[in-house]
CSV table of C-alpha atoms in Angstrom, one decimal:
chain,number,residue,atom,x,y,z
A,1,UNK,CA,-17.3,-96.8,-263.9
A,2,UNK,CA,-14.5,-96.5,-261.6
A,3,UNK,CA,-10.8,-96.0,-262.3
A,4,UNK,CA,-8.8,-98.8,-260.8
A,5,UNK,CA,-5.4,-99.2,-259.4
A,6,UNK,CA,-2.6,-98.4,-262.0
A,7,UNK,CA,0.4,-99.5,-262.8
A,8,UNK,CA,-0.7,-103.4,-262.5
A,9,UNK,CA,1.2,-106.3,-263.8
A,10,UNK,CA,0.3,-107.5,-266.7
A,11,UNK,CA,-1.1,-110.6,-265.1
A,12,UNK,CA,-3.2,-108.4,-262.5
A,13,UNK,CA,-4.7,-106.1,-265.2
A,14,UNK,CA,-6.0,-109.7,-267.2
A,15,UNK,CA,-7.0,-111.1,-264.1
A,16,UNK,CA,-8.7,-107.6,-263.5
A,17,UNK,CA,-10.5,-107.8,-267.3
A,18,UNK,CA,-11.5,-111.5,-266.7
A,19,UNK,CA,-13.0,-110.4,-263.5
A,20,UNK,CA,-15.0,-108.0,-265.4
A,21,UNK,CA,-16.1,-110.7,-268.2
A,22,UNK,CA,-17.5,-112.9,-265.9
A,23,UNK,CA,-19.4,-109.7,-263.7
A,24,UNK,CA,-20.8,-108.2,-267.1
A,25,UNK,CA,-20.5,-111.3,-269.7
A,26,UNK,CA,-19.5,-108.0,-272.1
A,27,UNK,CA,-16.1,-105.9,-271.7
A,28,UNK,CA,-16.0,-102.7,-274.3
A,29,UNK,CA,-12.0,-102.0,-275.0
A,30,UNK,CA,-12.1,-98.3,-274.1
A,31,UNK,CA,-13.8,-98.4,-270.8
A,32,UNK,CA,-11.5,-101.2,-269.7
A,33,UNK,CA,-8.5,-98.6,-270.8
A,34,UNK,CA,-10.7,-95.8,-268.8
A,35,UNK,CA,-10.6,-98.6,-265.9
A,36,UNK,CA,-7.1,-99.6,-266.1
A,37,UNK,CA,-5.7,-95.9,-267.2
A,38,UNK,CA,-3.9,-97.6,-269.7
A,39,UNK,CA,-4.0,-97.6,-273.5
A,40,UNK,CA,-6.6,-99.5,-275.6
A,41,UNK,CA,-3.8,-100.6,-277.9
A,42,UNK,CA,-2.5,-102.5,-274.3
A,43,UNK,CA,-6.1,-104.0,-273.7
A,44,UNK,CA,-6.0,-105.3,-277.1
A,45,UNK,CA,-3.2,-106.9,-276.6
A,46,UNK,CA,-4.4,-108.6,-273.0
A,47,UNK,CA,-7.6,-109.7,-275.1
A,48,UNK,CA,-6.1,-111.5,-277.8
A,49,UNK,CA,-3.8,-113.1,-275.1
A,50,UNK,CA,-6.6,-114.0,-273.5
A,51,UNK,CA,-8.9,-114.8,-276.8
A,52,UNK,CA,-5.6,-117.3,-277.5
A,53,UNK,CA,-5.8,-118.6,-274.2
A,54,UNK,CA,-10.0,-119.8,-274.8
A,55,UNK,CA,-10.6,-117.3,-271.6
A,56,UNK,CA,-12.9,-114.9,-273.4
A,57,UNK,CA,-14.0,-114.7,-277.4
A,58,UNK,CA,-12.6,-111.0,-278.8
A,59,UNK,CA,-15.1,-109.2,-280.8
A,60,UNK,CA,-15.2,-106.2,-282.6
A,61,UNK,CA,-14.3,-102.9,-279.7
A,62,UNK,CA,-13.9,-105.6,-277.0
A,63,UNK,CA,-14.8,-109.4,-275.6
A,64,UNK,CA,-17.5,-111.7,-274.6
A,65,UNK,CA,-18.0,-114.3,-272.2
A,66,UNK,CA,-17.4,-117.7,-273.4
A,67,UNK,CA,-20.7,-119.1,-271.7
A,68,UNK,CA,-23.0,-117.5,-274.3
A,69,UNK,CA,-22.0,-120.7,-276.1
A,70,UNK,CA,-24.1,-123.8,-276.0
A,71,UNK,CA,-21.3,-126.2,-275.7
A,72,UNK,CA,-19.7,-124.1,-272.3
A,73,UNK,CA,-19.4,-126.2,-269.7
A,74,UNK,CA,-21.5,-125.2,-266.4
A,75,UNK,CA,-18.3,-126.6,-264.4
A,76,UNK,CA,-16.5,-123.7,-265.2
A,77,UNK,CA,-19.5,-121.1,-264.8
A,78,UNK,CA,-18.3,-118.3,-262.7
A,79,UNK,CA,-20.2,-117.9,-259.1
A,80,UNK,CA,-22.0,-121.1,-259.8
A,81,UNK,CA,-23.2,-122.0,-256.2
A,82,UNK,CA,-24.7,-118.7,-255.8
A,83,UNK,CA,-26.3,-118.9,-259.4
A,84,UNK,CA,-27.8,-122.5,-258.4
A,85,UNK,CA,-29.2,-120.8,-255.3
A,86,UNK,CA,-30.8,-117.9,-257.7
A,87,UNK,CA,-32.4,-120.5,-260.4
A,88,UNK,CA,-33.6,-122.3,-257.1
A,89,UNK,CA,-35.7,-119.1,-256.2
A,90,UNK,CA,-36.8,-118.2,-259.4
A,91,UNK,CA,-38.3,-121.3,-260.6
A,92,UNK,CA,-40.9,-121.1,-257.6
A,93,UNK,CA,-42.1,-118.2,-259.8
A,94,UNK,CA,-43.0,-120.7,-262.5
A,95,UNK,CA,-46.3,-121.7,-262.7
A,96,UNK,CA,-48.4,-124.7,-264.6
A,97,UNK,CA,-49.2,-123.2,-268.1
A,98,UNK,CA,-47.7,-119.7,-267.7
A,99,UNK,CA,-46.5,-118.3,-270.9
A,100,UNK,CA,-42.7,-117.1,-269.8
A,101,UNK,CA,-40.2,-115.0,-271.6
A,102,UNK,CA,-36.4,-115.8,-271.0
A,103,UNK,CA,-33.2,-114.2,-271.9
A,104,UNK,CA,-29.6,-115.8,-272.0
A,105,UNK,CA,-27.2,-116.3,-269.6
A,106,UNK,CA,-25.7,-118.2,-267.2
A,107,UNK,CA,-28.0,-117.8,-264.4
A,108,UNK,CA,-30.6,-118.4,-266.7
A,109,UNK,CA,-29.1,-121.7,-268.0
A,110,UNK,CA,-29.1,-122.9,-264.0
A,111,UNK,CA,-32.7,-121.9,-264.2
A,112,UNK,CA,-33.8,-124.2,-267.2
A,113,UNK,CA,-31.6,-126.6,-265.8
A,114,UNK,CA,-33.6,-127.0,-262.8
A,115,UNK,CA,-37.2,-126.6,-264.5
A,116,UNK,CA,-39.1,-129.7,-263.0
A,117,UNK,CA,-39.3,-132.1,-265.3
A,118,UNK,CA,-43.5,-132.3,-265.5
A,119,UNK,CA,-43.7,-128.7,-265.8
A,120,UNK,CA,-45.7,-127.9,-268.8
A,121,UNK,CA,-45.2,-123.9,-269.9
A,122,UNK,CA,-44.7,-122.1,-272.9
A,123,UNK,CA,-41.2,-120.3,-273.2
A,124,UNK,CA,-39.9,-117.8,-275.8
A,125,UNK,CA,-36.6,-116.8,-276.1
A,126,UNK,CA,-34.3,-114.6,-278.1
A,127,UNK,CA,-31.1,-116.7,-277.2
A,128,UNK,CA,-30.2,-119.1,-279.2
A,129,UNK,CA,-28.2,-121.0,-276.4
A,130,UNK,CA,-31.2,-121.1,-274.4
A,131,UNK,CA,-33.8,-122.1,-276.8
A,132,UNK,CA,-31.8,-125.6,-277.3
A,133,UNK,CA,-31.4,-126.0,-273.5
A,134,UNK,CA,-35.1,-126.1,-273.2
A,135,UNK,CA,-35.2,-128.4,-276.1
A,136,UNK,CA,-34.0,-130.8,-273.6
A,137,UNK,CA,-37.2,-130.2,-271.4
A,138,UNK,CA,-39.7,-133.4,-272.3
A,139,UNK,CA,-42.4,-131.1,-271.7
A,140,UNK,CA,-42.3,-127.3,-272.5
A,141,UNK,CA,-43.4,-125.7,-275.2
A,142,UNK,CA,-39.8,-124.0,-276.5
A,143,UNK,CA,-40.6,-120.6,-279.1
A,144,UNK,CA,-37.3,-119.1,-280.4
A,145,UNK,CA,-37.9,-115.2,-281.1
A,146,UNK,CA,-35.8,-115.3,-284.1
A,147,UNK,CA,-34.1,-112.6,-286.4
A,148,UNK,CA,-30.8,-111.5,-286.8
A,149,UNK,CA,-28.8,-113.2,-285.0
A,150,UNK,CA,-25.2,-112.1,-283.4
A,151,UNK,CA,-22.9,-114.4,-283.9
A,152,UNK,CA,-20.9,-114.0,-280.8
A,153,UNK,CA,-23.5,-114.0,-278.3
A,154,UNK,CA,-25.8,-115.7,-280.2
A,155,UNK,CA,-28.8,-113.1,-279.2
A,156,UNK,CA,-31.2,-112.6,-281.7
A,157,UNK,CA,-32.5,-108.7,-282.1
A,158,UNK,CA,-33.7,-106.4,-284.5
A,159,UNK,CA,-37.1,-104.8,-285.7
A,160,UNK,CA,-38.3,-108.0,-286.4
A,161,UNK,CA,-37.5,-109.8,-282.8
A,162,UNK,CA,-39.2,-106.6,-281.0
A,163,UNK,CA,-42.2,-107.1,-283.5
A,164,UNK,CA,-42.9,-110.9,-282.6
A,165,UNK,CA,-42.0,-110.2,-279.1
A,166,UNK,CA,-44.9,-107.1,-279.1
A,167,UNK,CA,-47.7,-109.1,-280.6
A,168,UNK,CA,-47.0,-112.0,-276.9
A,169,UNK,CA,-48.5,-111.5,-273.6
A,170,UNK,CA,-46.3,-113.6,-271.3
A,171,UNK,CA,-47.2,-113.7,-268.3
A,172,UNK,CA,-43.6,-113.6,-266.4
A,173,UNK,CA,-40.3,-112.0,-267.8
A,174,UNK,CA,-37.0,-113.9,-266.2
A,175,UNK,CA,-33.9,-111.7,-267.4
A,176,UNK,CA,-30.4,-111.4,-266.7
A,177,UNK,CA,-28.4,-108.4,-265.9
A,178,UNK,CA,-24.9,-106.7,-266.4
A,179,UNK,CA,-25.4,-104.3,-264.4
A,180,UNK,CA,-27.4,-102.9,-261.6
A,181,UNK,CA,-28.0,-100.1,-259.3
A,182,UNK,CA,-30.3,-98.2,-256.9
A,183,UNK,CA,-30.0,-94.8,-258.6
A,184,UNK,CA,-29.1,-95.8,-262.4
A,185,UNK,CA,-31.8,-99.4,-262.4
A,186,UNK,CA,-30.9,-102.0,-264.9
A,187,UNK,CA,-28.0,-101.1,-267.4
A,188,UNK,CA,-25.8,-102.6,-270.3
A,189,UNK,CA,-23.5,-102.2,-272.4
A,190,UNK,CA,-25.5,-103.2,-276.1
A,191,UNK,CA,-27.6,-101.0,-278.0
A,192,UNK,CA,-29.6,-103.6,-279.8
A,193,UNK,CA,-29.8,-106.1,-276.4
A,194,UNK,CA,-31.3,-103.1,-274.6
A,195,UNK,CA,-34.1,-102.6,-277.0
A,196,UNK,CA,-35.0,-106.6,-276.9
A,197,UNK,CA,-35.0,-106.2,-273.7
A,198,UNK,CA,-37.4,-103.6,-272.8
A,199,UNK,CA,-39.6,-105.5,-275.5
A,200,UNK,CA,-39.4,-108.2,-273.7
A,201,UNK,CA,-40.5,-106.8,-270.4
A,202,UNK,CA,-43.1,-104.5,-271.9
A,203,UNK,CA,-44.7,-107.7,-273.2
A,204,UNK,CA,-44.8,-108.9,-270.2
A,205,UNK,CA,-47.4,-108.9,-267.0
A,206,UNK,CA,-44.0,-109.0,-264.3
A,207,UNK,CA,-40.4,-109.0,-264.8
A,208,UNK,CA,-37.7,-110.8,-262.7
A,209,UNK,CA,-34.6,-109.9,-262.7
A,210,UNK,CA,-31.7,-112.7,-261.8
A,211,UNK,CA,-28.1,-111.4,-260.4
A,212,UNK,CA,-25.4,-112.4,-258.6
A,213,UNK,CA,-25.0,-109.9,-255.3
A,214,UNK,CA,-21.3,-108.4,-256.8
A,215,UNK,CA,-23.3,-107.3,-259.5
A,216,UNK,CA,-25.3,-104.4,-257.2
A,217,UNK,CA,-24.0,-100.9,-257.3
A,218,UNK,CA,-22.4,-101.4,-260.5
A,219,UNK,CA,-23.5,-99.7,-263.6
A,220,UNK,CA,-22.8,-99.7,-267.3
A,221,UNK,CA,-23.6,-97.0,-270.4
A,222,UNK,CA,-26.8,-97.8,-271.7
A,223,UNK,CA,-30.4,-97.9,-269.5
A,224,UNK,CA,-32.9,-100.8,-270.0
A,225,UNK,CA,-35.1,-99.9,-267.1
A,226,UNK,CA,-35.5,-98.7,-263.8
A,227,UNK,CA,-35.9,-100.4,-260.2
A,228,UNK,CA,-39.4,-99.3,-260.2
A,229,UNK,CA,-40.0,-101.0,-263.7
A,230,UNK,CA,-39.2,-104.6,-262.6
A,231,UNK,CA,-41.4,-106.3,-259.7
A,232,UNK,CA,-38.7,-109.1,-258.7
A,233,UNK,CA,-35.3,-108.9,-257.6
A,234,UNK,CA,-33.3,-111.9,-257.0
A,235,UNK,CA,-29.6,-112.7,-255.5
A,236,UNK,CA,-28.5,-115.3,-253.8
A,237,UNK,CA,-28.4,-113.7,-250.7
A,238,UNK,CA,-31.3,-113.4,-248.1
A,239,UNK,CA,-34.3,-110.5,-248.5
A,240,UNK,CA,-33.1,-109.3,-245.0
A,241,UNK,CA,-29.4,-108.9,-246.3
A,242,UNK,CA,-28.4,-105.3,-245.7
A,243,UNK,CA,-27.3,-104.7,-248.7
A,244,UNK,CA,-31.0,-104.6,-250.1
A,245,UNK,CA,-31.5,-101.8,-247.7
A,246,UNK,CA,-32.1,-99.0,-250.7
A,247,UNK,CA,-33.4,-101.5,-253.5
A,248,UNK,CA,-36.5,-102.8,-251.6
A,249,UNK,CA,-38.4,-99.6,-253.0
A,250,UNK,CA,-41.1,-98.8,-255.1
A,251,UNK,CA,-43.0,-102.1,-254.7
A,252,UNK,CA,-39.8,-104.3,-256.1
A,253,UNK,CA,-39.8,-107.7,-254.3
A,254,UNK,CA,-36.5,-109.2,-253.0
A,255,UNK,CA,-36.4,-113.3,-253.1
């Protein structure tokens, strides 16, 4: 987490927290303060400007991205070309009858969204958004892992979740991230998310993990695995890219 220039206008600093919503889906008040070196009281304020403004939806210690929401519209999705090319690689990894595990997202929405249509698979997911997308599939078998459910980013976890999602052996796990990087692996910034997650990949014979490239080298509080824990990484860029030049270890895949 990495201090950024201070003294910004106010428009620069909500520009620079918008930026961060649309990196990390989830902005916590005090590290955006840290970031900003300015008062959390001040990043209050520029998040329920923002909240008014339908940019973000203000929660309790911070905000969340709008496009948890099943009504957002994919027009506006942030990085959307490079999130189409990411769903485009990842569905190859579908197969006829497989038994897949999905989180939320908006990566993962361009992946339901380009599921072929005769594809006929078993899905379970904990988001609630992404359980009625695949309602829309005319031939997938759609399992919601249900249990309490947060409101906000309408993510179902819990003992109960991690119990159903223990007793499944999927063949494929397909999850988003909020952060990643070579030395720290796969991070966030939710307690509770963090423990469905690892449930979810533990139940799970390989894991994918879907990203945007500005996500890499970044890194938030909370550890859901490492590199050497998942067995795909995709980006939209090429395997070749440079950039990959430290992640392609420990028998992780790049697509």
């Amino acid at each position: 987490m990495h201090q950024v220039q201070t003294h910004l206008l106010k428009r620069e600093r909500q520009a620079f927290i918008m930026k961060q919503i649309n990196l990390h889906n989830r902005v916590l008040s005090a590290d955006l303060g840290l970031m900003l070196n300015v008062s959390e009281d001040t990043i209050r304020r520029d998040l329920n400007e923002l909240a008014e403004l339908g940019e973000l939806v203000k929660v309790h210690g911070g905000a969340l991205s709008k496009s948890y929401h099943y009504d957002y519209a994919s027009n506006t999705t942030y990085a959307l070309p490079e999130k189409t090319i990411i769903a485009q690689k990842a569905v190859t990894l579908i197969e006829e009858g497989m038994y897949v595990m999905v989180g939320g997202g908006t990566t993962v929405r361009e992946l339901v969204r380009l599921l072929p249509q005769d594809l006929k698979a078993t899905f379970f997911t904990v988001s609630l958004t992404t359980a009625l997308q695949l309602c829309d599939h005319p031939s997938v078998e759609v399992i919601f892992l249900g249990g309490k459910l947060i409101k906000n980013s309408q993510i179902s976890v819990g003992g109960e979740v991690i119990s159903r999602v223990n007793d499944i052996n999927a063949d494929l796990c397909i999850l988003g991230t909020n952060a990643i990087d070579v030395t720290e692996g796969i991070t966030d910034s939710d307690l509770e998310a963090v423990q469905v997650k690892k449930a979810m990949m533990k139940a799970s014979k390989r894991t994918a993990i879907v990203t945007i490239s500005e996500k890499l080298g970044s890194m938030q509080r909370l550890r859901v695995c490492d590199l050497s824990d998942i067995d795909f990484l995709i980006t939209e860029l090429i395997p070749s890219d440079p950039v990959f030049s430290n992640y392609d270890q420990n028998g992780l895949m790049i697509l």
